[in-house]
């Protein structure tokens, strides 16, 4: 326990964060703390500050890895199978990111979730379902946009084909006209020679 507290204080993470209730917003705060701490943890092996910090806390020299920090908050398997995927995708949706951060300008629960329940009752499962619905809508939009692009391409291709066909028929009709003129000239020469 002393090691965990030493690690959290060194990284500037509240030692109370790991004991907060598992609401979706609290879980997101924990996720952000983990992600923000991942880079500073990479330099702990060679950090004199870290060694000094451990000495101050009476902790034997120890070089933690990222998984050690993850395990303060949640099991490694759950972090990688649930938190990381869901929260990294949620951050790509500004309205959800704002709601998770509990920003004052965030949309209401009913606007985000299309339902009303206590904000403390939303879970990572609710977020996964929300993301799934957003992905379905996004796929439909991109399919429609893609279909629209394809039809425009097809229309342009048809125009080119018609134009080429029209030019060919113009050339062939010009050829027919020329042949007719030659026939007429030949007939008139024959008639005049008779």
Short mmCIF file of N, CA and C in Angstrom, two decimals:
data_model
loop_
_atom_site.label_atom_id
_atom_site.label_comp_id
_atom_site.label_asym_id
_atom_site.label_seq_id
_atom_site.Cartn_x
_atom_site.Cartn_y
_atom_site.Cartn_z
N UNK A 1 0.83 -1.20 0.00
CA UNK A 1 0.00 0.00 0.00
C UNK A 1 0.87 1.25 0.00
N UNK A 2 1.96 1.21 0.73
CA UNK A 2 2.85 2.36 0.80
C UNK A 2 3.47 2.62 -0.57
N UNK A 3 3.80 1.54 -1.28
CA UNK A 3 4.35 1.69 -2.63
C UNK A 3 3.35 2.40 -3.54
N UNK A 4 2.10 1.98 -3.48
CA UNK A 4 1.07 2.58 -4.33
C UNK A 4 0.92 4.06 -4.03
N UNK A 5 0.87 4.40 -2.74
CA UNK A 5 0.73 5.81 -2.36
C UNK A 5 1.94 6.62 -2.82
N UNK A 6 3.13 6.04 -2.68
CA UNK A 6 4.34 6.73 -3.13
C UNK A 6 4.28 6.98 -4.63
N UNK A 7 3.83 5.99 -5.37
CA UNK A 7 3.71 6.13 -6.83
C UNK A 7 2.68 7.19 -7.19
N UNK A 8 1.51 7.13 -6.57
CA UNK A 8 0.46 8.11 -6.87
C UNK A 8 0.90 9.53 -6.55
N UNK A 9 1.49 9.74 -5.38
CA UNK A 9 1.90 11.11 -5.02
C UNK A 9 3.01 11.61 -5.94
N UNK A 10 3.94 10.74 -6.31
CA UNK A 10 5.02 11.16 -7.21
C UNK A 10 4.45 11.59 -8.56
N UNK A 11 3.44 10.89 -9.03
CA UNK A 11 2.84 11.20 -10.34
C UNK A 11 1.78 12.30 -10.26
N UNK A 12 1.52 12.79 -9.06
CA UNK A 12 0.55 13.87 -8.89
C UNK A 12 -0.90 13.41 -8.99
N UNK A 13 -1.14 12.15 -8.68
CA UNK A 13 -2.49 11.59 -8.73
C UNK A 13 -3.03 11.53 -7.30
N UNK A 14 -4.25 11.98 -7.13
CA UNK A 14 -4.86 11.96 -5.80
C UNK A 14 -4.90 10.53 -5.26
N UNK A 15 -4.48 10.38 -4.01
CA UNK A 15 -4.49 9.04 -3.40
C UNK A 15 -5.92 8.57 -3.11
N UNK A 16 -6.88 9.47 -3.17
CA UNK A 16 -8.28 9.10 -2.96
C UNK A 16 -8.96 8.64 -4.25
N UNK A 17 -8.34 8.89 -5.38
CA UNK A 17 -8.97 8.59 -6.66
C UNK A 17 -9.33 7.11 -6.79
N UNK A 18 -8.45 6.24 -6.34
CA UNK A 18 -8.71 4.80 -6.50
C UNK A 18 -9.87 4.30 -5.64
N UNK A 19 -10.25 5.07 -4.62
CA UNK A 19 -11.34 4.61 -3.74
C UNK A 19 -12.69 5.26 -4.07
N UNK A 20 -12.76 6.06 -5.13
CA UNK A 20 -14.03 6.67 -5.52
C UNK A 20 -15.00 5.60 -6.01
N UNK A 21 -16.30 5.83 -5.86
CA UNK A 21 -17.30 4.86 -6.35
C UNK A 21 -17.13 4.66 -7.86
N UNK A 22 -17.48 3.48 -8.36
CA UNK A 22 -17.24 3.16 -9.77
C UNK A 22 -18.29 3.73 -10.73
N UNK A 23 -18.56 5.02 -10.63
CA UNK A 23 -19.47 5.64 -11.60
C UNK A 23 -18.72 5.82 -12.91
N UNK A 24 -19.43 6.06 -13.98
CA UNK A 24 -18.78 6.21 -15.28
C UNK A 24 -17.83 7.40 -15.29
N UNK A 25 -18.26 8.51 -14.72
CA UNK A 25 -17.39 9.70 -14.69
C UNK A 25 -16.15 9.46 -13.83
N UNK A 26 -16.30 8.80 -12.68
CA UNK A 26 -15.15 8.50 -11.84
C UNK A 26 -14.20 7.53 -12.54
N UNK A 27 -14.77 6.58 -13.23
CA UNK A 27 -13.96 5.62 -13.98
C UNK A 27 -13.17 6.34 -15.06
N UNK A 28 -13.82 7.31 -15.71
CA UNK A 28 -13.14 8.09 -16.74
C UNK A 28 -12.01 8.92 -16.13
N UNK A 29 -12.22 9.48 -14.95
CA UNK A 29 -11.15 10.24 -14.28
C UNK A 29 -9.95 9.32 -14.01
N UNK A 30 -10.22 8.11 -13.58
CA UNK A 30 -9.15 7.14 -13.32
C UNK A 30 -8.42 6.81 -14.62
N UNK A 31 -9.18 6.59 -15.69
CA UNK A 31 -8.59 6.29 -16.99
C UNK A 31 -7.67 7.43 -17.44
N UNK A 32 -8.16 8.67 -17.33
CA UNK A 32 -7.34 9.82 -17.74
C UNK A 32 -6.07 9.91 -16.89
N UNK A 33 -6.18 9.65 -15.60
CA UNK A 33 -5.00 9.68 -14.73
C UNK A 33 -3.98 8.65 -15.19
N UNK A 34 -4.45 7.47 -15.55
CA UNK A 34 -3.54 6.42 -16.04
C UNK A 34 -2.86 6.84 -17.34
N UNK A 35 -3.64 7.32 -18.27
CA UNK A 35 -3.09 7.71 -19.57
C UNK A 35 -2.10 8.87 -19.42
N UNK A 36 -2.46 9.85 -18.60
CA UNK A 36 -1.57 11.00 -18.40
C UNK A 36 -0.29 10.62 -17.68
N UNK A 37 -0.33 9.56 -16.87
CA UNK A 37 0.85 9.15 -16.11
C UNK A 37 1.75 8.18 -16.88
N UNK A 38 1.27 7.66 -17.99
CA UNK A 38 2.05 6.64 -18.70
C UNK A 38 3.40 7.16 -19.18
N UNK A 39 3.45 8.37 -19.68
CA UNK A 39 4.71 8.92 -20.17
C UNK A 39 5.70 9.20 -19.03
N UNK A 40 5.29 9.89 -17.95
CA UNK A 40 6.23 10.13 -16.85
C UNK A 40 6.76 8.83 -16.23
N UNK A 41 5.98 7.77 -16.28
CA UNK A 41 6.43 6.49 -15.70
C UNK A 41 7.59 5.89 -16.47
N UNK A 42 7.71 6.21 -17.73
CA UNK A 42 8.77 5.63 -18.55
C UNK A 42 10.16 6.03 -18.08
N UNK A 43 10.27 7.18 -17.43
CA UNK A 43 11.58 7.65 -17.00
C UNK A 43 11.92 7.35 -15.55
N UNK A 44 11.09 6.58 -14.86
CA UNK A 44 11.33 6.33 -13.44
C UNK A 44 12.61 5.55 -13.17
N UNK A 45 12.99 4.66 -14.05
CA UNK A 45 14.18 3.83 -13.83
C UNK A 45 15.42 4.68 -13.61
N UNK A 46 15.55 5.76 -14.34
CA UNK A 46 16.76 6.59 -14.23
C UNK A 46 16.52 7.88 -13.46
N UNK A 47 15.37 8.02 -12.84
CA UNK A 47 15.03 9.28 -12.17
C UNK A 47 15.58 9.34 -10.74
N UNK A 48 16.42 10.33 -10.49
CA UNK A 48 16.92 10.56 -9.13
C UNK A 48 15.80 11.08 -8.24
N UNK A 49 14.89 11.84 -8.83
CA UNK A 49 13.75 12.35 -8.06
C UNK A 49 12.91 11.20 -7.53
N UNK A 50 12.72 10.17 -8.35
CA UNK A 50 11.93 9.01 -7.94
C UNK A 50 12.63 8.29 -6.77
N UNK A 51 13.92 8.11 -6.90
CA UNK A 51 14.69 7.45 -5.83
C UNK A 51 14.58 8.24 -4.54
N UNK A 52 14.73 9.55 -4.63
CA UNK A 52 14.62 10.42 -3.46
C UNK A 52 13.21 10.35 -2.87
N UNK A 53 12.20 10.35 -3.72
CA UNK A 53 10.79 10.27 -3.28
C UNK A 53 10.55 8.97 -2.51
N UNK A 54 11.09 7.87 -3.01
CA UNK A 54 10.94 6.58 -2.31
C UNK A 54 11.61 6.62 -0.94
N UNK A 55 12.81 7.23 -0.89
CA UNK A 55 13.52 7.36 0.39
C UNK A 55 12.69 8.17 1.39
N UNK A 56 12.08 9.26 0.92
CA UNK A 56 11.25 10.10 1.80
C UNK A 56 10.06 9.33 2.37
N UNK A 57 9.53 8.41 1.59
CA UNK A 57 8.36 7.63 2.02
C UNK A 57 8.74 6.32 2.71
N UNK A 58 10.05 6.10 2.86
CA UNK A 58 10.52 4.88 3.52
C UNK A 58 10.20 3.63 2.74
N UNK A 59 10.22 3.75 1.43
CA UNK A 59 9.91 2.61 0.56
C UNK A 59 11.20 2.13 -0.09
N UNK A 60 11.37 0.82 -0.11
CA UNK A 60 12.53 0.21 -0.76
C UNK A 60 12.52 0.59 -2.24
N UNK A 61 13.73 0.75 -2.81
CA UNK A 61 13.83 1.15 -4.22
C UNK A 61 13.05 0.16 -5.10
N UNK A 62 12.22 0.71 -5.93
CA UNK A 62 11.29 -0.07 -6.74
C UNK A 62 11.02 0.69 -8.02
N UNK A 63 11.08 0.01 -9.14
CA UNK A 63 10.80 0.65 -10.42
C UNK A 63 9.51 0.05 -10.98
N UNK A 64 8.41 0.77 -10.82
CA UNK A 64 7.12 0.25 -11.30
C UNK A 64 7.01 0.35 -12.82
N UNK A 65 6.17 -0.51 -13.35
CA UNK A 65 5.82 -0.43 -14.77
C UNK A 65 4.37 0.03 -14.84
N UNK A 66 3.91 0.36 -16.03
CA UNK A 66 2.57 0.91 -16.21
C UNK A 66 1.50 -0.01 -15.61
N UNK A 67 1.66 -1.30 -15.75
CA UNK A 67 0.66 -2.25 -15.23
C UNK A 67 0.53 -2.13 -13.71
N UNK A 68 1.63 -1.80 -13.04
CA UNK A 68 1.55 -1.60 -11.58
C UNK A 68 0.59 -0.46 -11.25
N UNK A 69 0.66 0.60 -12.04
CA UNK A 69 -0.25 1.73 -11.83
C UNK A 69 -1.68 1.34 -12.19
N UNK A 70 -1.85 0.63 -13.28
CA UNK A 70 -3.19 0.18 -13.68
C UNK A 70 -3.81 -0.63 -12.56
N UNK A 71 -3.02 -1.52 -11.96
CA UNK A 71 -3.54 -2.40 -10.91
C UNK A 71 -3.96 -1.66 -9.65
N UNK A 72 -3.54 -0.41 -9.49
CA UNK A 72 -4.01 0.40 -8.36
C UNK A 72 -5.51 0.65 -8.52
N UNK A 73 -5.96 0.81 -9.77
CA UNK A 73 -7.34 1.18 -10.06
C UNK A 73 -8.23 0.01 -10.49
N UNK A 74 -7.66 -0.90 -11.25
CA UNK A 74 -8.48 -1.95 -11.87
C UNK A 74 -7.57 -3.09 -12.33
N UNK A 75 -8.15 -4.24 -12.58
CA UNK A 75 -7.37 -5.36 -13.11
C UNK A 75 -6.89 -5.03 -14.52
N UNK A 76 -5.68 -5.44 -14.81
CA UNK A 76 -5.06 -5.16 -16.11
C UNK A 76 -5.96 -5.62 -17.26
N UNK A 77 -6.53 -6.80 -17.16
CA UNK A 77 -7.36 -7.33 -18.25
C UNK A 77 -8.59 -6.46 -18.49
N UNK A 78 -9.20 -5.96 -17.43
CA UNK A 78 -10.37 -5.11 -17.60
C UNK A 78 -9.97 -3.76 -18.18
N UNK A 79 -8.82 -3.25 -17.78
CA UNK A 79 -8.36 -1.98 -18.34
C UNK A 79 -8.23 -2.10 -19.86
N UNK A 80 -7.55 -3.13 -20.31
CA UNK A 80 -7.30 -3.28 -21.75
C UNK A 80 -8.53 -3.75 -22.52
N UNK A 81 -9.38 -4.55 -21.92
CA UNK A 81 -10.54 -5.05 -22.66
C UNK A 81 -11.73 -4.11 -22.62
N UNK A 82 -11.80 -3.25 -21.62
CA UNK A 82 -12.99 -2.42 -21.46
C UNK A 82 -12.67 -0.93 -21.45
N UNK A 83 -11.90 -0.50 -20.49
CA UNK A 83 -11.66 0.93 -20.33
C UNK A 83 -10.99 1.56 -21.53
N UNK A 84 -9.87 1.00 -21.93
CA UNK A 84 -9.05 1.65 -22.97
C UNK A 84 -9.82 1.82 -24.27
N UNK A 85 -10.45 0.76 -24.74
CA UNK A 85 -11.18 0.85 -26.00
C UNK A 85 -12.36 1.80 -25.93
N UNK A 86 -13.15 1.67 -24.87
CA UNK A 86 -14.35 2.51 -24.75
C UNK A 86 -14.01 3.98 -24.57
N UNK A 87 -13.10 4.28 -23.66
CA UNK A 87 -12.80 5.68 -23.39
C UNK A 87 -12.01 6.34 -24.52
N UNK A 88 -11.12 5.61 -25.17
CA UNK A 88 -10.40 6.23 -26.28
C UNK A 88 -11.35 6.54 -27.43
N UNK A 89 -12.35 5.67 -27.66
CA UNK A 89 -13.36 5.96 -28.69
C UNK A 89 -14.28 7.09 -28.26
N UNK A 90 -14.64 7.12 -26.97
CA UNK A 90 -15.54 8.17 -26.47
C UNK A 90 -14.91 9.55 -26.61
N UNK A 91 -13.59 9.63 -26.50
CA UNK A 91 -12.91 10.92 -26.61
C UNK A 91 -13.00 11.50 -28.01
N UNK A 92 -13.35 10.70 -28.97
CA UNK A 92 -13.52 11.18 -30.35
C UNK A 92 -14.88 11.82 -30.58
N UNK A 93 -15.74 11.75 -29.57
CA UNK A 93 -17.08 12.35 -29.63
C UNK A 93 -17.10 13.52 -28.65
N UNK A 94 -16.94 14.74 -29.14
CA UNK A 94 -16.84 15.90 -28.24
C UNK A 94 -17.96 16.02 -27.22
N UNK A 95 -19.20 15.70 -27.64
CA UNK A 95 -20.31 15.83 -26.70
C UNK A 95 -20.18 14.82 -25.56
N UNK A 96 -19.72 13.60 -25.85
CA UNK A 96 -19.55 12.59 -24.79
C UNK A 96 -18.35 12.93 -23.93
N UNK A 97 -17.27 13.37 -24.54
CA UNK A 97 -16.08 13.75 -23.77
C UNK A 97 -16.43 14.85 -22.79
N UNK A 98 -17.19 15.83 -23.24
CA UNK A 98 -17.61 16.94 -22.38
C UNK A 98 -18.47 16.43 -21.23
N UNK A 99 -19.37 15.48 -21.52
CA UNK A 99 -20.23 14.92 -20.47
C UNK A 99 -19.39 14.14 -19.47
N UNK A 100 -18.46 13.32 -19.95
CA UNK A 100 -17.61 12.53 -19.05
C UNK A 100 -16.77 13.42 -18.15
N UNK A 101 -16.32 14.54 -18.70
CA UNK A 101 -15.53 15.50 -17.90
C UNK A 101 -16.40 16.33 -16.98
N UNK A 102 -17.72 16.19 -17.09
CA UNK A 102 -18.69 16.95 -16.29
C UNK A 102 -18.49 18.46 -16.48
N UNK A 103 -18.20 18.86 -17.72
CA UNK A 103 -18.04 20.28 -18.03
C UNK A 103 -19.37 21.01 -17.83
N UNK A 104 -19.27 22.26 -17.46
CA UNK A 104 -20.49 23.05 -17.21
C UNK A 104 -21.31 23.24 -18.48
N UNK A 105 -20.65 23.22 -19.64
CA UNK A 105 -21.37 23.41 -20.91
C UNK A 105 -21.74 22.08 -21.57
N UNK A 106 -21.59 20.98 -20.85
CA UNK A 106 -21.92 19.66 -21.41
C UNK A 106 -23.43 19.53 -21.62
N UNK A 107 -23.79 18.75 -22.62
CA UNK A 107 -25.20 18.48 -22.87
C UNK A 107 -25.78 17.70 -21.69
N UNK A 108 -27.08 17.79 -21.53
CA UNK A 108 -27.74 17.10 -20.42
C UNK A 108 -27.72 15.59 -20.63
N UNK A 109 -28.03 14.87 -19.56
CA UNK A 109 -28.09 13.41 -19.64
C UNK A 109 -29.05 12.96 -20.73
N UNK A 110 -30.22 13.59 -20.78
CA UNK A 110 -31.22 13.17 -21.77
C UNK A 110 -30.76 13.46 -23.19
N UNK A 111 -30.00 14.55 -23.39
CA UNK A 111 -29.49 14.86 -24.72
C UNK A 111 -28.39 13.87 -25.14
N UNK A 112 -27.57 13.47 -24.20
CA UNK A 112 -26.49 12.53 -24.50
C UNK A 112 -27.01 11.11 -24.61
N UNK A 113 -27.71 10.69 -23.58
CA UNK A 113 -28.08 9.28 -23.45
C UNK A 113 -29.47 8.96 -24.01
N UNK A 114 -30.26 9.96 -24.32
CA UNK A 114 -31.64 9.77 -24.79
C UNK A 114 -32.48 9.07 -23.72
N UNK A 115 -32.10 9.27 -22.49
CA UNK A 115 -32.85 8.75 -21.35
C UNK A 115 -32.42 9.55 -20.12
N UNK A 116 -33.21 9.46 -19.10
CA UNK A 116 -32.87 10.19 -17.88
C UNK A 116 -32.72 9.19 -16.74
N UNK A 117 -31.54 9.20 -16.16
CA UNK A 117 -31.31 8.48 -14.91
C UNK A 117 -30.20 9.20 -14.18
N UNK A 118 -30.01 8.90 -12.95
CA UNK A 118 -28.99 9.57 -12.15
C UNK A 118 -27.63 9.37 -12.82
N UNK A 119 -26.87 10.44 -12.95
CA UNK A 119 -25.57 10.38 -13.61
C UNK A 119 -24.65 9.34 -12.98
N UNK A 120 -24.84 9.08 -11.69
CA UNK A 120 -24.02 8.08 -11.00
C UNK A 120 -24.38 6.65 -11.39
N UNK A 121 -25.46 6.47 -12.11
CA UNK A 121 -25.90 5.13 -12.48
C UNK A 121 -25.44 4.69 -13.87
N UNK A 122 -24.80 5.57 -14.62
CA UNK A 122 -24.29 5.17 -15.93
C UNK A 122 -23.02 4.36 -15.72
N UNK A 123 -22.86 3.34 -16.56
CA UNK A 123 -21.72 2.44 -16.43
C UNK A 123 -20.94 2.35 -17.73
N UNK A 124 -19.85 1.63 -17.68
CA UNK A 124 -19.05 1.40 -18.88
C UNK A 124 -19.85 0.61 -19.92
N UNK A 125 -20.77 -0.21 -19.47
CA UNK A 125 -21.65 -0.96 -20.38
C UNK A 125 -22.56 0.01 -21.13
N UNK A 126 -23.10 1.01 -20.41
CA UNK A 126 -23.93 2.04 -21.07
C UNK A 126 -23.11 2.77 -22.13
N UNK A 127 -21.87 3.09 -21.79
CA UNK A 127 -21.00 3.80 -22.75
C UNK A 127 -20.75 2.92 -23.97
N UNK A 128 -20.47 1.65 -23.77
CA UNK A 128 -20.23 0.74 -24.90
C UNK A 128 -21.45 0.68 -25.82
N UNK A 129 -22.64 0.64 -25.24
CA UNK A 129 -23.87 0.62 -26.05
C UNK A 129 -24.05 1.93 -26.80
N UNK A 130 -23.76 3.05 -26.13
CA UNK A 130 -23.86 4.37 -26.76
C UNK A 130 -22.91 4.45 -27.96
N UNK A 131 -21.68 3.98 -27.76
CA UNK A 131 -20.70 3.99 -28.84
C UNK A 131 -21.13 3.10 -30.00
N UNK A 132 -21.73 1.98 -29.68
CA UNK A 132 -22.22 1.06 -30.72
C UNK A 132 -23.29 1.75 -31.56
N UNK A 133 -24.21 2.45 -30.90
CA UNK A 133 -25.27 3.18 -31.63
C UNK A 133 -24.65 4.26 -32.51
N UNK A 134 -23.67 4.98 -31.99
CA UNK A 134 -23.02 6.03 -32.78
C UNK A 134 -22.30 5.44 -33.98
N UNK A 135 -21.66 4.28 -33.80
CA UNK A 135 -20.97 3.64 -34.91
C UNK A 135 -21.93 3.20 -36.00
N UNK A 136 -23.12 2.72 -35.62
CA UNK A 136 -24.13 2.31 -36.60
C UNK A 136 -24.56 3.52 -37.41
N UNK A 137 -24.83 4.62 -36.73
CA UNK A 137 -25.24 5.86 -37.42
C UNK A 137 -24.12 6.33 -38.34
N UNK A 138 -22.89 6.27 -37.86
CA UNK A 138 -21.75 6.72 -38.66
C UNK A 138 -21.58 5.84 -39.90
N UNK A 139 -21.74 4.52 -39.73
CA UNK A 139 -21.62 3.62 -40.88
C UNK A 139 -22.71 3.90 -41.90
N UNK A 140 -23.93 4.18 -41.42
CA UNK A 140 -25.03 4.49 -42.34
C UNK A 140 -24.72 5.76 -43.12
N UNK A 141 -24.23 6.78 -42.40
CA UNK A 141 -23.90 8.04 -43.07
C UNK A 141 -22.81 7.83 -44.10
N UNK A 142 -21.77 7.10 -43.73
CA UNK A 142 -20.67 6.91 -44.68
C UNK A 142 -21.12 6.05 -45.85
N UNK A 143 -22.02 5.10 -45.62
CA UNK A 143 -22.54 4.28 -46.71
C UNK A 143 -23.35 5.14 -47.67
N UNK A 144 -24.17 6.03 -47.13
CA UNK A 144 -24.96 6.94 -47.96
C UNK A 144 -24.04 7.87 -48.73
N UNK A 145 -23.05 8.42 -48.04
CA UNK A 145 -22.10 9.32 -48.71
C UNK A 145 -21.32 8.57 -49.77
N UNK A 146 -20.92 7.37 -49.45
CA UNK A 146 -20.18 6.55 -50.40
C UNK A 146 -21.04 6.22 -51.60
N UNK A 147 -22.30 5.87 -51.35
CA UNK A 147 -23.22 5.57 -52.45
C UNK A 147 -23.42 6.81 -53.31
N UNK A 148 -23.53 7.97 -52.66
CA UNK A 148 -23.68 9.22 -53.40
C UNK A 148 -22.48 9.48 -54.29
N UNK A 149 -21.29 9.24 -53.76
CA UNK A 149 -20.07 9.44 -54.54
C UNK A 149 -20.02 8.47 -55.70
N UNK A 150 -20.42 7.22 -55.43
CA UNK A 150 -20.40 6.21 -56.48
C UNK A 150 -21.36 6.58 -57.59
N UNK A 151 -22.55 7.08 -57.23
CA UNK A 151 -23.52 7.42 -58.27
C UNK A 151 -23.04 8.61 -59.08
N UNK A 152 -22.36 9.55 -58.45
CA UNK A 152 -21.80 10.69 -59.19
C UNK A 152 -20.75 10.19 -60.16
N UNK A 153 -19.90 9.28 -59.71
CA UNK A 153 -18.87 8.72 -60.58
C UNK A 153 -19.52 7.97 -61.73
N UNK A 154 -20.55 7.19 -61.43
CA UNK A 154 -21.25 6.45 -62.48
C UNK A 154 -21.89 7.40 -63.48
N UNK A 155 -22.49 8.49 -62.98
CA UNK A 155 -23.12 9.46 -63.87
C UNK A 155 -22.09 10.08 -64.80
N UNK A 156 -20.93 10.44 -64.24
CA UNK A 156 -19.88 11.03 -65.07
C UNK A 156 -19.39 10.04 -66.11
N UNK A 157 -19.26 8.79 -65.71
CA UNK A 157 -18.82 7.75 -66.63
C UNK A 157 -19.83 7.58 -67.77
N UNK A 158 -21.12 7.57 -67.42
CA UNK A 158 -22.16 7.44 -68.44
C UNK A 158 -22.13 8.62 -69.41
N UNK A 159 -21.92 9.84 -68.87
CA UNK A 159 -21.84 11.03 -69.72
C UNK A 159 -20.71 10.88 -70.73
N UNK A 160 -19.55 10.43 -70.25
CA UNK A 160 -18.40 10.25 -71.14
C UNK A 160 -18.71 9.20 -72.21
N UNK A 161 -19.35 8.10 -71.79
CA UNK A 161 -19.70 7.05 -72.74
C UNK A 161 -20.67 7.57 -73.79
N UNK A 162 -21.69 8.33 -73.35
CA UNK A 162 -22.66 8.89 -74.30
C UNK A 162 -21.99 9.87 -75.25
N UNK A 163 -21.09 10.68 -74.71
CA UNK A 163 -20.40 11.67 -75.54
C UNK A 163 -19.54 10.95 -76.58
N UNK A 164 -18.81 9.92 -76.12
CA UNK A 164 -17.98 9.16 -77.05
C UNK A 164 -18.85 8.48 -78.10
N UNK A 165 -19.95 7.90 -77.66
CA UNK A 165 -20.87 7.24 -78.57
C UNK A 165 -21.45 8.24 -79.56
N UNK A 166 -21.80 9.41 -79.06
CA UNK A 166 -22.36 10.47 -79.89
C UNK A 166 -21.34 10.93 -80.93
N UNK A 167 -20.08 11.07 -80.49
CA UNK A 167 -19.03 11.50 -81.42
C UNK A 167 -18.82 10.44 -82.50
N UNK A 168 -18.86 9.16 -82.08
CA UNK A 168 -18.71 8.08 -83.06
C UNK A 168 -19.85 8.10 -84.06
N UNK A 169 -21.06 8.32 -83.57
CA UNK A 169 -22.20 8.33 -84.49
C UNK A 169 -22.14 9.56 -85.39
N UNK A 170 -21.62 10.69 -84.84
CA UNK A 170 -21.46 11.87 -85.68
C UNK A 170 -20.45 11.58 -86.79
N UNK A 171 -19.36 10.92 -86.41
CA UNK A 171 -18.35 10.59 -87.41
C UNK A 171 -18.92 9.64 -88.44
N UNK A 172 -19.67 8.65 -87.97
CA UNK A 172 -20.24 7.69 -88.93
C UNK A 172 -21.31 8.37 -89.78
N UNK A 173 -22.09 9.28 -89.20
CA UNK A 173 -23.10 9.96 -90.02
C UNK A 173 -22.43 10.92 -90.99
N UNK A 174 -21.30 11.54 -90.56
CA UNK A 174 -20.55 12.38 -91.49
C UNK A 174 -20.02 11.52 -92.64
N UNK A 175 -19.59 10.32 -92.29
CA UNK A 175 -19.11 9.39 -93.32
C UNK A 175 -20.22 9.01 -94.27
N UNK A 176 -21.42 8.78 -93.75
CA UNK A 176 -22.57 8.43 -94.59
C UNK A 176 -22.92 9.59 -95.50
N UNK A 177 -22.87 10.81 -94.94
CA UNK A 177 -23.19 12.00 -95.74
C UNK A 177 -22.18 12.13 -96.88
N UNK A 178 -20.91 11.87 -96.53
CA UNK A 178 -19.86 11.97 -97.54
C UNK A 178 -20.09 10.93 -98.64
N UNK A 179 -20.45 9.71 -98.24
CA UNK A 179 -20.72 8.66 -99.21
C UNK A 179 -21.91 9.04 -100.09
N UNK A 180 -22.95 9.62 -99.47
CA UNK A 180 -24.11 10.04 -100.24
C UNK A 180 -23.73 11.12 -101.25
N UNK A 181 -22.91 12.07 -100.80
CA UNK A 181 -22.47 13.14 -101.70
C UNK A 181 -21.68 12.56 -102.87
N UNK A 182 -20.82 11.60 -102.56
CA UNK A 182 -20.04 10.98 -103.63
C UNK A 182 -20.95 10.24 -104.61
N UNK A 183 -21.95 9.54 -104.06
CA UNK A 183 -22.89 8.83 -104.93
C UNK A 183 -23.64 9.81 -105.82
N UNK A 184 -24.08 10.91 -105.21
CA UNK A 184 -24.82 11.91 -105.97
C UNK A 184 -23.93 12.48 -107.06
N UNK A 185 -22.68 12.79 -106.73
CA UNK A 185 -21.75 13.34 -107.71
C UNK A 185 -21.50 12.34 -108.83
N UNK A 186 -21.30 11.08 -108.45
CA UNK A 186 -21.05 10.07 -109.47
C UNK A 186 -22.26 9.91 -110.38
N UNK A 187 -23.46 9.92 -109.82
CA UNK A 187 -24.67 9.80 -110.63
C UNK A 187 -24.80 11.00 -111.56
N UNK A 188 -24.55 12.17 -111.02
CA UNK A 188 -24.69 13.36 -111.87
C UNK A 188 -23.64 13.37 -112.97
N UNK A 189 -22.45 12.85 -112.71
CA UNK A 189 -21.43 12.77 -113.75
C UNK A 189 -21.87 11.78 -114.83
N UNK A 190 -22.44 10.66 -114.38
CA UNK A 190 -22.92 9.65 -115.32
C UNK A 190 -24.03 10.24 -116.18
N UNK A 191 -24.95 10.96 -115.54
CA UNK A 191 -26.07 11.56 -116.25
C UNK A 191 -25.58 12.62 -117.23
N UNK A 192 -24.62 13.38 -116.84
CA UNK A 192 -24.12 14.43 -117.72
C UNK A 192 -23.31 13.86 -118.87
N UNK A 193 -22.67 12.73 -118.66
CA UNK A 193 -21.89 12.12 -119.74
C UNK A 193 -22.80 11.39 -120.73
N UNK A 194 -23.98 11.06 -120.34
CA UNK A 194 -24.89 10.37 -121.25
C UNK A 194 -25.49 11.35 -122.15
#
